mmCIF file of N, CA, C and O in Angstrom:
data_model
loop_
_atom_site.group_PDB
_atom_site.id
_atom_site.type_symbol
_atom_site.label_atom_id
_atom_site.label_comp_id
_atom_site.label_asym_id
_atom_site.label_seq_id
_atom_site.Cartn_x
_atom_site.Cartn_y
_atom_site.Cartn_z
ATOM 1 N N MET A 1 -4.856 62.225 -11.900
ATOM 2 C CA MET A 1 -4.058 63.508 -11.310
ATOM 3 C C MET A 1 -2.729 63.037 -10.948
ATOM 4 O O MET A 1 -3.018 61.609 -10.597
ATOM 5 N N ILE A 2 -1.750 63.702 -11.724
ATOM 6 C CA ILE A 2 -0.486 62.622 -11.461
ATOM 7 C C ILE A 2 0.218 62.845 -9.745
ATOM 8 O O ILE A 2 0.293 64.093 -9.463
ATOM 9 N N PRO A 3 0.540 61.911 -9.683
ATOM 10 C CA PRO A 3 1.132 62.048 -7.719
ATOM 11 C C PRO A 3 1.948 62.859 -7.654
ATOM 12 O O PRO A 3 3.010 62.697 -8.953
ATOM 13 N N PRO A 4 2.348 63.659 -6.733
ATOM 14 C CA PRO A 4 3.733 64.125 -7.197
ATOM 15 C C PRO A 4 5.255 63.633 -7.132
ATOM 16 O O PRO A 4 5.804 64.115 -7.804
ATOM 17 N N ASP A 5 5.070 62.456 -6.560
ATOM 18 C CA ASP A 5 6.025 61.311 -6.356
ATOM 19 C C ASP A 5 6.370 60.796 -7.410
ATOM 20 O O ASP A 5 7.326 60.090 -7.747
ATOM 21 N N SER A 6 5.464 60.820 -8.410
ATOM 22 C CA SER A 6 5.647 60.535 -10.216
ATOM 23 C C SER A 6 6.898 61.513 -10.753
ATOM 24 O O SER A 6 6.705 60.994 -11.905
ATOM 25 N N ILE A 7 6.664 62.392 -10.289
ATOM 26 C CA ILE A 7 7.777 63.293 -11.100
ATOM 27 C C ILE A 7 9.041 63.225 -10.723
ATOM 28 O O ILE A 7 9.230 62.541 -10.225
ATOM 29 N N PRO A 8 10.017 62.779 -12.565
ATOM 30 C CA PRO A 8 11.335 62.302 -12.695
ATOM 31 C C PRO A 8 11.787 62.764 -11.922
ATOM 32 O O PRO A 8 12.934 62.472 -11.878
ATOM 33 N N HIS A 9 12.190 64.140 -11.723
ATOM 34 C CA HIS A 9 13.106 64.328 -10.757
ATOM 35 C C HIS A 9 12.832 65.331 -9.388
ATOM 36 O O HIS A 9 11.377 65.855 -9.238
ATOM 37 N N ALA A 10 13.826 65.146 -8.915
ATOM 38 C CA ALA A 10 13.681 66.044 -7.728
ATOM 39 C C ALA A 10 12.972 67.551 -7.034
ATOM 40 O O ALA A 10 12.507 68.099 -6.533
ATOM 41 N N ASP A 11 13.920 68.370 -7.971
ATOM 42 C CA ASP A 11 13.890 69.781 -8.760
ATOM 43 C C ASP A 11 12.684 70.142 -8.878
ATOM 44 O O ASP A 11 12.032 69.602 -10.282
ATOM 45 N N LEU A 12 11.471 71.227 -9.173
ATOM 46 C CA LEU A 12 10.542 72.152 -9.443
ATOM 47 C C LEU A 12 11.159 72.298 -10.632
ATOM 48 O O LEU A 12 12.085 73.415 -10.683
ATOM 49 N N LEU A 13 11.007 72.249 -11.750
ATOM 50 C CA LEU A 13 11.701 73.092 -13.025
ATOM 51 C C LEU A 13 10.729 74.102 -13.484
ATOM 52 O O LEU A 13 11.247 74.749 -14.532
ATOM 53 N N GLY A 14 9.662 74.308 -13.113
ATOM 54 C CA GLY A 14 8.756 75.752 -13.524
ATOM 55 C C GLY A 14 7.452 75.669 -13.702
ATOM 56 O O GLY A 14 7.325 74.476 -12.481
ATOM 57 N N ARG A 15 6.638 75.978 -14.180
ATOM 58 C CA ARG A 15 5.534 76.189 -13.922
ATOM 59 C C ARG A 15 4.685 74.639 -14.088
ATOM 60 O O ARG A 15 2.998 74.829 -12.768
ATOM 61 N N ASP A 16 5.164 73.650 -15.160
ATOM 62 C CA ASP A 16 4.233 72.544 -14.987
ATOM 63 C C ASP A 16 4.446 72.255 -13.888
ATOM 64 O O ASP A 16 3.000 70.801 -13.521
ATOM 65 N N TYR A 17 5.693 71.508 -13.564
ATOM 66 C CA TYR A 17 5.669 70.815 -11.818
ATOM 67 C C TYR A 17 4.821 71.848 -10.746
ATOM 68 O O TYR A 17 4.359 71.013 -9.899
ATOM 69 N N ILE A 18 4.731 72.763 -10.823
ATOM 70 C CA ILE A 18 4.013 73.489 -9.497
ATOM 71 C C ILE A 18 2.339 73.600 -10.084
ATOM 72 O O ILE A 18 2.193 73.093 -8.805
ATOM 73 N N LYS A 19 2.401 73.195 -10.763
ATOM 74 C CA LYS A 19 1.190 72.887 -11.401
ATOM 75 C C LYS A 19 0.263 71.718 -11.100
ATOM 76 O O LYS A 19 -0.540 71.197 -10.317
ATOM 77 N N VAL A 20 1.619 70.819 -11.357
ATOM 78 C CA VAL A 20 1.370 69.664 -10.925
ATOM 79 C C VAL A 20 1.461 69.233 -8.774
ATOM 80 O O VAL A 20 0.237 68.603 -8.627
ATOM 81 N N LEU A 21 2.321 69.641 -8.358
ATOM 82 C CA LEU A 21 1.989 69.961 -6.957
ATOM 83 C C LEU A 21 0.382 70.547 -6.020
ATOM 84 O O LEU A 21 0.059 70.291 -5.051
ATOM 85 N N VAL A 22 0.289 71.395 -7.001
ATOM 86 C CA VAL A 22 -0.457 72.938 -6.618
ATOM 87 C C VAL A 22 -2.205 71.788 -6.498
ATOM 88 O O VAL A 22 -3.120 71.989 -5.917
ATOM 89 N N ASP A 23 -1.982 71.335 -7.736
ATOM 90 C CA ASP A 23 -3.418 70.611 -8.441
ATOM 91 C C ASP A 23 -3.605 69.225 -7.623
ATOM 92 O O ASP A 23 -5.005 68.941 -7.193
ATOM 93 N N TYR A 24 -2.467 68.747 -7.384
ATOM 94 C CA TYR A 24 -2.492 67.472 -6.292
ATOM 95 C C TYR A 24 -2.708 68.108 -4.863
ATOM 96 O O TYR A 24 -3.956 67.305 -4.285
ATOM 97 N N PHE A 25 -2.923 68.994 -4.381
ATOM 98 C CA PHE A 25 -2.545 69.503 -2.999
ATOM 99 C C PHE A 25 -4.260 70.175 -2.790
ATOM 100 O O PHE A 25 -4.733 69.400 -1.785
ATOM 101 N N TYR A 26 -4.498 70.614 -4.359
ATOM 102 C CA TYR A 26 -5.784 71.060 -3.382
ATOM 103 C C TYR A 26 -6.570 69.928 -3.647
ATOM 104 O O TYR A 26 -8.171 69.386 -3.591
ATOM 105 N N GLU A 27 -6.778 69.141 -4.679
ATOM 106 C CA GLU A 27 -7.699 67.687 -4.855
ATOM 107 C C GLU A 27 -7.381 66.854 -3.538
ATOM 108 O O GLU A 27 -8.716 66.595 -2.877
ATOM 109 N N LYS A 28 -6.739 66.805 -2.614
ATOM 110 C CA LYS A 28 -6.391 66.525 -1.525
ATOM 111 C C LYS A 28 -7.219 67.175 -0.528
ATOM 112 O O LYS A 28 -8.288 66.606 0.180
ATOM 113 N N VAL A 29 -7.013 68.627 -0.257
ATOM 114 C CA VAL A 29 -7.973 69.418 0.603
ATOM 115 C C VAL A 29 -9.904 69.244 0.082
ATOM 116 O O VAL A 29 -10.676 68.513 1.322
ATOM 117 N N ARG A 30 -10.348 69.207 -1.673
ATOM 118 C CA ARG A 30 -11.463 68.669 -1.684
ATOM 119 C C ARG A 30 -12.087 67.775 -1.322
ATOM 120 O O ARG A 30 -12.911 67.247 -1.351
ATOM 121 N N GLU A 31 -10.816 66.790 -1.156
ATOM 122 C CA GLU A 31 -11.717 65.361 -0.648
ATOM 123 C C GLU A 31 -11.490 65.075 0.627
ATOM 124 O O GLU A 31 -12.650 64.308 1.539
ATOM 125 N N ASP A 32 -10.913 66.250 1.457
ATOM 126 C CA ASP A 32 -11.247 65.715 3.285
ATOM 127 C C ASP A 32 -11.982 66.475 3.746
ATOM 128 O O ASP A 32 -12.606 68.033 3.211
ATOM 129 N N LEU A 33 -13.137 66.035 4.369
ATOM 130 C CA LEU A 33 -14.254 66.691 4.949
ATOM 131 C C LEU A 33 -14.062 67.752 5.418
ATOM 132 O O LEU A 33 -15.081 68.633 5.484
ATOM 133 N N LEU A 34 -13.027 67.905 6.268
ATOM 134 C CA LEU A 34 -13.134 69.269 6.938
ATOM 135 C C LEU A 34 -12.139 70.222 6.593
ATOM 136 O O LEU A 34 -13.201 71.314 6.511
ATOM 137 N N LEU A 35 -11.680 70.076 5.497
ATOM 138 C CA LEU A 35 -10.948 71.423 4.541
ATOM 139 C C LEU A 35 -11.589 71.324 3.852
ATOM 140 O O LEU A 35 -11.761 72.843 3.656
ATOM 141 N N SER A 36 -12.298 70.944 2.795
ATOM 142 C CA SER A 36 -13.753 71.492 2.016
ATOM 143 C C SER A 36 -14.593 72.060 2.576
ATOM 144 O O SER A 36 -15.119 72.815 1.660
ATOM 145 N N PHE A 37 -14.979 71.713 3.062
ATOM 146 C CA PHE A 37 -16.252 72.471 4.331
ATOM 147 C C PHE A 37 -15.854 74.224 4.305
ATOM 148 O O PHE A 37 -15.986 74.485 4.187
ATOM 149 N N ILE A 38 -14.738 74.064 4.712
ATOM 150 C CA ILE A 38 -14.181 75.407 4.691
ATOM 151 C C ILE A 38 -13.486 76.116 3.364
ATOM 152 O O ILE A 38 -14.468 77.071 3.252
ATOM 153 N N PHE A 39 -13.622 75.359 2.249
ATOM 154 C CA PHE A 39 -13.634 76.528 0.930
ATOM 155 C C PHE A 39 -14.542 76.547 0.604
ATOM 156 O O PHE A 39 -14.918 77.314 -0.641
ATOM 157 N N ASP A 40 -15.370 75.114 0.897
ATOM 158 C CA ASP A 40 -16.848 75.226 -0.259
ATOM 159 C C ASP A 40 -17.269 75.960 0.706
ATOM 160 O O ASP A 40 -18.351 77.232 -0.644
ATOM 161 N N ASP A 41 -18.023 75.753 1.634
ATOM 162 C CA ASP A 41 -18.703 76.540 2.256
ATOM 163 C C ASP A 41 -18.572 77.784 2.986
ATOM 164 O O ASP A 41 -20.280 78.748 3.377
ATOM 165 N N ILE A 42 -17.382 77.916 3.451
ATOM 166 C CA ILE A 42 -17.301 78.934 4.726
ATOM 167 C C ILE A 42 -16.415 80.381 3.469
ATOM 168 O O ILE A 42 -16.976 81.373 3.394
ATOM 169 N N ALA A 43 -15.660 80.029 2.717
ATOM 170 C CA ALA A 43 -14.851 80.787 1.798
ATOM 171 C C ALA A 43 -15.740 80.856 -0.098
ATOM 172 O O ALA A 43 -15.348 82.115 -0.076
ATOM 173 N N GLU A 44 -16.794 79.627 0.330
ATOM 174 C CA GLU A 44 -17.353 79.956 -1.281
ATOM 175 C C GLU A 44 -16.452 79.845 -2.258
ATOM 176 O O GLU A 44 -16.535 80.794 -3.289
ATOM 177 N N PHE A 45 -15.273 78.997 -2.224
ATOM 178 C CA PHE A 45 -14.133 79.457 -3.244
ATOM 179 C C PHE A 45 -14.726 79.095 -5.037
ATOM 180 O O PHE A 45 -15.608 77.631 -4.646
ATOM 181 N N ASP A 46 -14.487 79.713 -5.610
ATOM 182 C CA ASP A 46 -14.619 79.588 -7.157
ATOM 183 C C ASP A 46 -12.781 79.134 -7.586
ATOM 184 O O ASP A 46 -12.003 79.619 -7.770
ATOM 185 N N TRP A 47 -13.167 77.567 -7.853
ATOM 186 C CA TRP A 47 -11.533 77.388 -7.855
ATOM 187 C C TRP A 47 -11.240 77.551 -9.225
ATOM 188 O O TRP A 47 -9.795 77.582 -9.723
ATOM 189 N N GLY A 48 -11.990 78.111 -10.027
ATOM 190 C CA GLY A 48 -11.568 77.931 -11.721
ATOM 191 C C GLY A 48 -10.392 79.172 -11.631
ATOM 192 O O GLY A 48 -9.374 78.867 -11.801
ATOM 193 N N PRO A 49 -10.392 80.561 -10.999
ATOM 194 C CA PRO A 49 -9.705 81.481 -11.324
ATOM 195 C C PRO A 49 -8.498 80.985 -10.131
ATOM 196 O O PRO A 49 -7.428 81.821 -10.250
ATOM 197 N N HIS A 50 -9.031 80.371 -8.686
ATOM 198 C CA HIS A 50 -7.756 80.276 -7.993
ATOM 199 C C HIS A 50 -6.800 79.373 -8.647
ATOM 200 O O HIS A 50 -5.814 79.930 -8.014
ATOM 201 N N LEU A 51 -7.015 78.296 -8.531
ATOM 202 C CA LEU A 51 -5.936 77.537 -9.304
ATOM 203 C C LEU A 51 -4.971 78.258 -10.253
ATOM 204 O O LEU A 51 -3.209 78.943 -9.633
ATOM 205 N N PRO A 52 -5.053 78.974 -11.309
ATOM 206 C CA PRO A 52 -3.701 79.264 -11.549
ATOM 207 C C PRO A 52 -2.980 80.657 -10.736
ATOM 208 O O PRO A 52 -2.153 80.895 -10.910
ATOM 209 N N LYS A 53 -4.074 81.634 -10.092
ATOM 210 C CA LYS A 53 -3.204 82.550 -9.215
ATOM 211 C C LYS A 53 -2.389 81.573 -8.501
ATOM 212 O O LYS A 53 -1.057 82.358 -7.978
ATOM 213 N N MET A 54 -2.643 80.171 -7.493
ATOM 214 C CA MET A 54 -1.535 79.681 -6.905
ATOM 215 C C MET A 54 -0.996 79.320 -7.715
ATOM 216 O O MET A 54 0.620 79.307 -7.347
ATOM 217 N N TYR A 55 -0.664 79.045 -8.859
ATOM 218 C CA TYR A 55 0.421 78.485 -9.962
ATOM 219 C C TYR A 55 1.262 79.475 -9.807
ATOM 220 O O TYR A 55 2.570 79.316 -9.866
ATOM 221 N N ASP A 56 0.767 80.326 -10.326
ATOM 222 C CA ASP A 56 1.627 81.984 -10.151
ATOM 223 C C ASP A 56 2.444 82.355 -8.958
ATOM 224 O O ASP A 56 3.229 82.989 -8.805
ATOM 225 N N PHE A 57 1.531 82.382 -8.100
ATOM 226 C CA PHE A 57 1.751 82.610 -7.063
ATOM 227 C C PHE A 57 3.486 82.042 -5.991
ATOM 228 O O PHE A 57 4.233 82.628 -5.868
ATOM 229 N N TRP A 58 3.497 80.728 -6.184
ATOM 230 C CA TRP A 58 4.158 79.579 -5.970
ATOM 231 C C TRP A 58 5.446 79.594 -7.194
ATOM 232 O O TRP A 58 6.817 79.690 -6.815
ATOM 233 N N LYS A 59 4.832 79.927 -8.544
ATOM 234 C CA LYS A 59 6.423 80.400 -8.919
ATOM 235 C C LYS A 59 7.261 81.897 -9.008
ATOM 236 O O LYS A 59 8.109 81.570 -9.028
ATOM 237 N N THR A 60 6.142 82.490 -8.316
ATOM 238 C CA THR A 60 6.520 83.739 -7.852
ATOM 239 C C THR A 60 7.157 83.269 -6.943
ATOM 240 O O THR A 60 8.776 83.641 -6.583
ATOM 241 N N MET A 61 7.375 82.614 -5.974
ATOM 242 C CA MET A 61 7.432 82.712 -4.835
ATOM 243 C C MET A 61 9.112 81.672 -4.464
ATOM 244 O O MET A 61 10.527 81.529 -4.527
ATOM 245 N N LEU A 62 8.781 80.963 -5.838
ATOM 246 C CA LEU A 62 10.185 79.688 -5.708
ATOM 247 C C LEU A 62 11.412 79.952 -7.211
ATOM 248 O O LEU A 62 12.347 79.899 -6.903
ATOM 249 N N PHE A 63 10.638 80.753 -8.011
ATOM 250 C CA PHE A 63 11.721 80.959 -8.802
ATOM 251 C C PHE A 63 11.924 82.762 -9.177
ATOM 252 O O PHE A 63 12.628 82.983 -9.954
ATOM 253 N N GLN A 64 10.823 83.836 -8.316
ATOM 254 C CA GLN A 64 10.950 84.707 -8.333
ATOM 255 C C GLN A 64 10.929 85.580 -10.164
ATOM 256 O O GLN A 64 11.252 86.452 -10.293
ATOM 257 N N SER A 65 9.995 85.055 -10.143
ATOM 258 C CA SER A 65 9.354 85.145 -11.509
ATOM 259 C C SER A 65 8.304 86.604 -12.110
ATOM 260 O O SER A 65 8.152 87.233 -13.602
ATOM 261 N N GLY A 66 8.296 86.665 -10.642
ATOM 262 C CA GLY A 66 6.729 88.255 -11.232
ATOM 263 C C GLY A 66 5.880 87.582 -11.925
ATOM 264 O O GLY A 66 4.902 88.902 -12.096
ATOM 265 N N SER A 67 5.045 86.828 -11.716
ATOM 266 C CA SER A 67 4.150 86.392 -12.626
ATOM 267 C C SER A 67 2.728 86.513 -11.047
ATOM 268 O O SER A 67 1.632 86.653 -11.970
ATOM 269 N N TYR A 68 2.846 86.678 -10.096
ATOM 270 C CA TYR A 68 2.528 86.848 -9.033
ATOM 271 C C TYR A 68 2.131 88.163 -9.131
ATOM 272 O O TYR A 68 3.200 88.528 -8.450
ATOM 273 N N HIS A 69 0.845 89.341 -8.385
ATOM 274 C CA HIS A 69 0.700 90.587 -8.869
ATOM 275 C C HIS A 69 0.006 91.317 -7.190
ATOM 276 O O HIS A 69 -0.268 92.114 -7.354
ATOM 277 N N GLU A 70 -0.500 90.260 -6.698
ATOM 278 C CA GLU A 70 -1.610 90.568 -6.362
ATOM 279 C C GLU A 70 -0.994 90.455 -4.327
ATOM 280 O O GLU A 70 0.037 89.795 -4.139
ATOM 281 N N ASN A 71 -1.702 90.905 -3.344
ATOM 282 C CA ASN A 71 -1.722 90.734 -2.135
ATOM 283 C C ASN A 71 -2.045 89.158 -1.408
ATOM 284 O O ASN A 71 -3.242 89.431 -1.908
ATOM 285 N N PRO A 72 -1.039 88.395 -1.291
ATOM 286 C CA PRO A 72 -1.930 87.260 -1.108
ATOM 287 C C PRO A 72 -2.497 87.198 -0.026
ATOM 288 O O PRO A 72 -3.204 86.403 0.820
ATOM 289 N N LEU A 73 -2.069 88.119 0.744
ATOM 290 C CA LEU A 73 -3.455 88.381 2.770
ATOM 291 C C LEU A 73 -4.951 88.644 2.244
ATOM 292 O O LEU A 73 -5.638 88.697 3.372
ATOM 293 N N ARG A 74 -4.840 89.472 1.203
ATOM 294 C CA ARG A 74 -6.086 90.480 1.201
ATOM 295 C C ARG A 74 -7.585 89.405 0.973
ATOM 296 O O ARG A 74 -8.141 90.052 1.746
ATOM 297 N N PRO A 75 -7.093 88.292 0.237
ATOM 298 C CA PRO A 75 -8.363 87.492 0.310
ATOM 299 C C PRO A 75 -8.579 86.642 0.957
ATOM 300 O O PRO A 75 -9.873 86.657 1.399
ATOM 301 N N HIS A 76 -7.930 86.614 2.356
ATOM 302 C CA HIS A 76 -7.462 86.307 3.600
ATOM 303 C C HIS A 76 -8.248 86.206 4.659
ATOM 304 O O HIS A 76 -8.980 86.314 5.753
ATOM 305 N N LEU A 77 -8.828 87.773 4.462
ATOM 306 C CA LEU A 77 -9.156 89.079 5.223
ATOM 307 C C LEU A 77 -10.122 88.881 6.443
ATOM 308 O O LEU A 77 -10.584 88.691 7.088
ATOM 309 N N GLY A 78 -11.035 88.686 5.235
ATOM 310 C CA GLY A 78 -12.877 88.719 5.557
ATOM 311 C C GLY A 78 -13.534 87.485 5.987
ATOM 312 O O GLY A 78 -14.409 87.303 6.246
ATOM 313 N N LEU A 79 -12.412 86.508 5.934
ATOM 314 C CA LEU A 79 -12.796 84.987 6.022
ATOM 315 C C LEU A 79 -12.527 84.645 7.954
ATOM 316 O O LEU A 79 -13.024 83.537 8.310
ATOM 317 N N SER A 80 -12.318 85.614 8.574
ATOM 318 C CA SER A 80 -11.613 85.771 9.915
ATOM 319 C C SER A 80 -13.398 85.679 11.027
ATOM 320 O O SER A 80 -14.284 85.938 10.342
#
């Protein structure tokens, strides 16, 4: 895994950079005992389809790309 501080530019330049940051973030989440429990045991997360959605979500938020078309709150409603 490439740590975000090794990215050679200060700015995010597109989806590849977003992917590095999102992958790094979720790698740390999965290593954390408290947070990994929430994702793995409570939400029963399927990481495979989730990560590409997060790349698209952040690409849309940062670059107004329109690549994310879902409601970001809907999947979280059933977790309360």
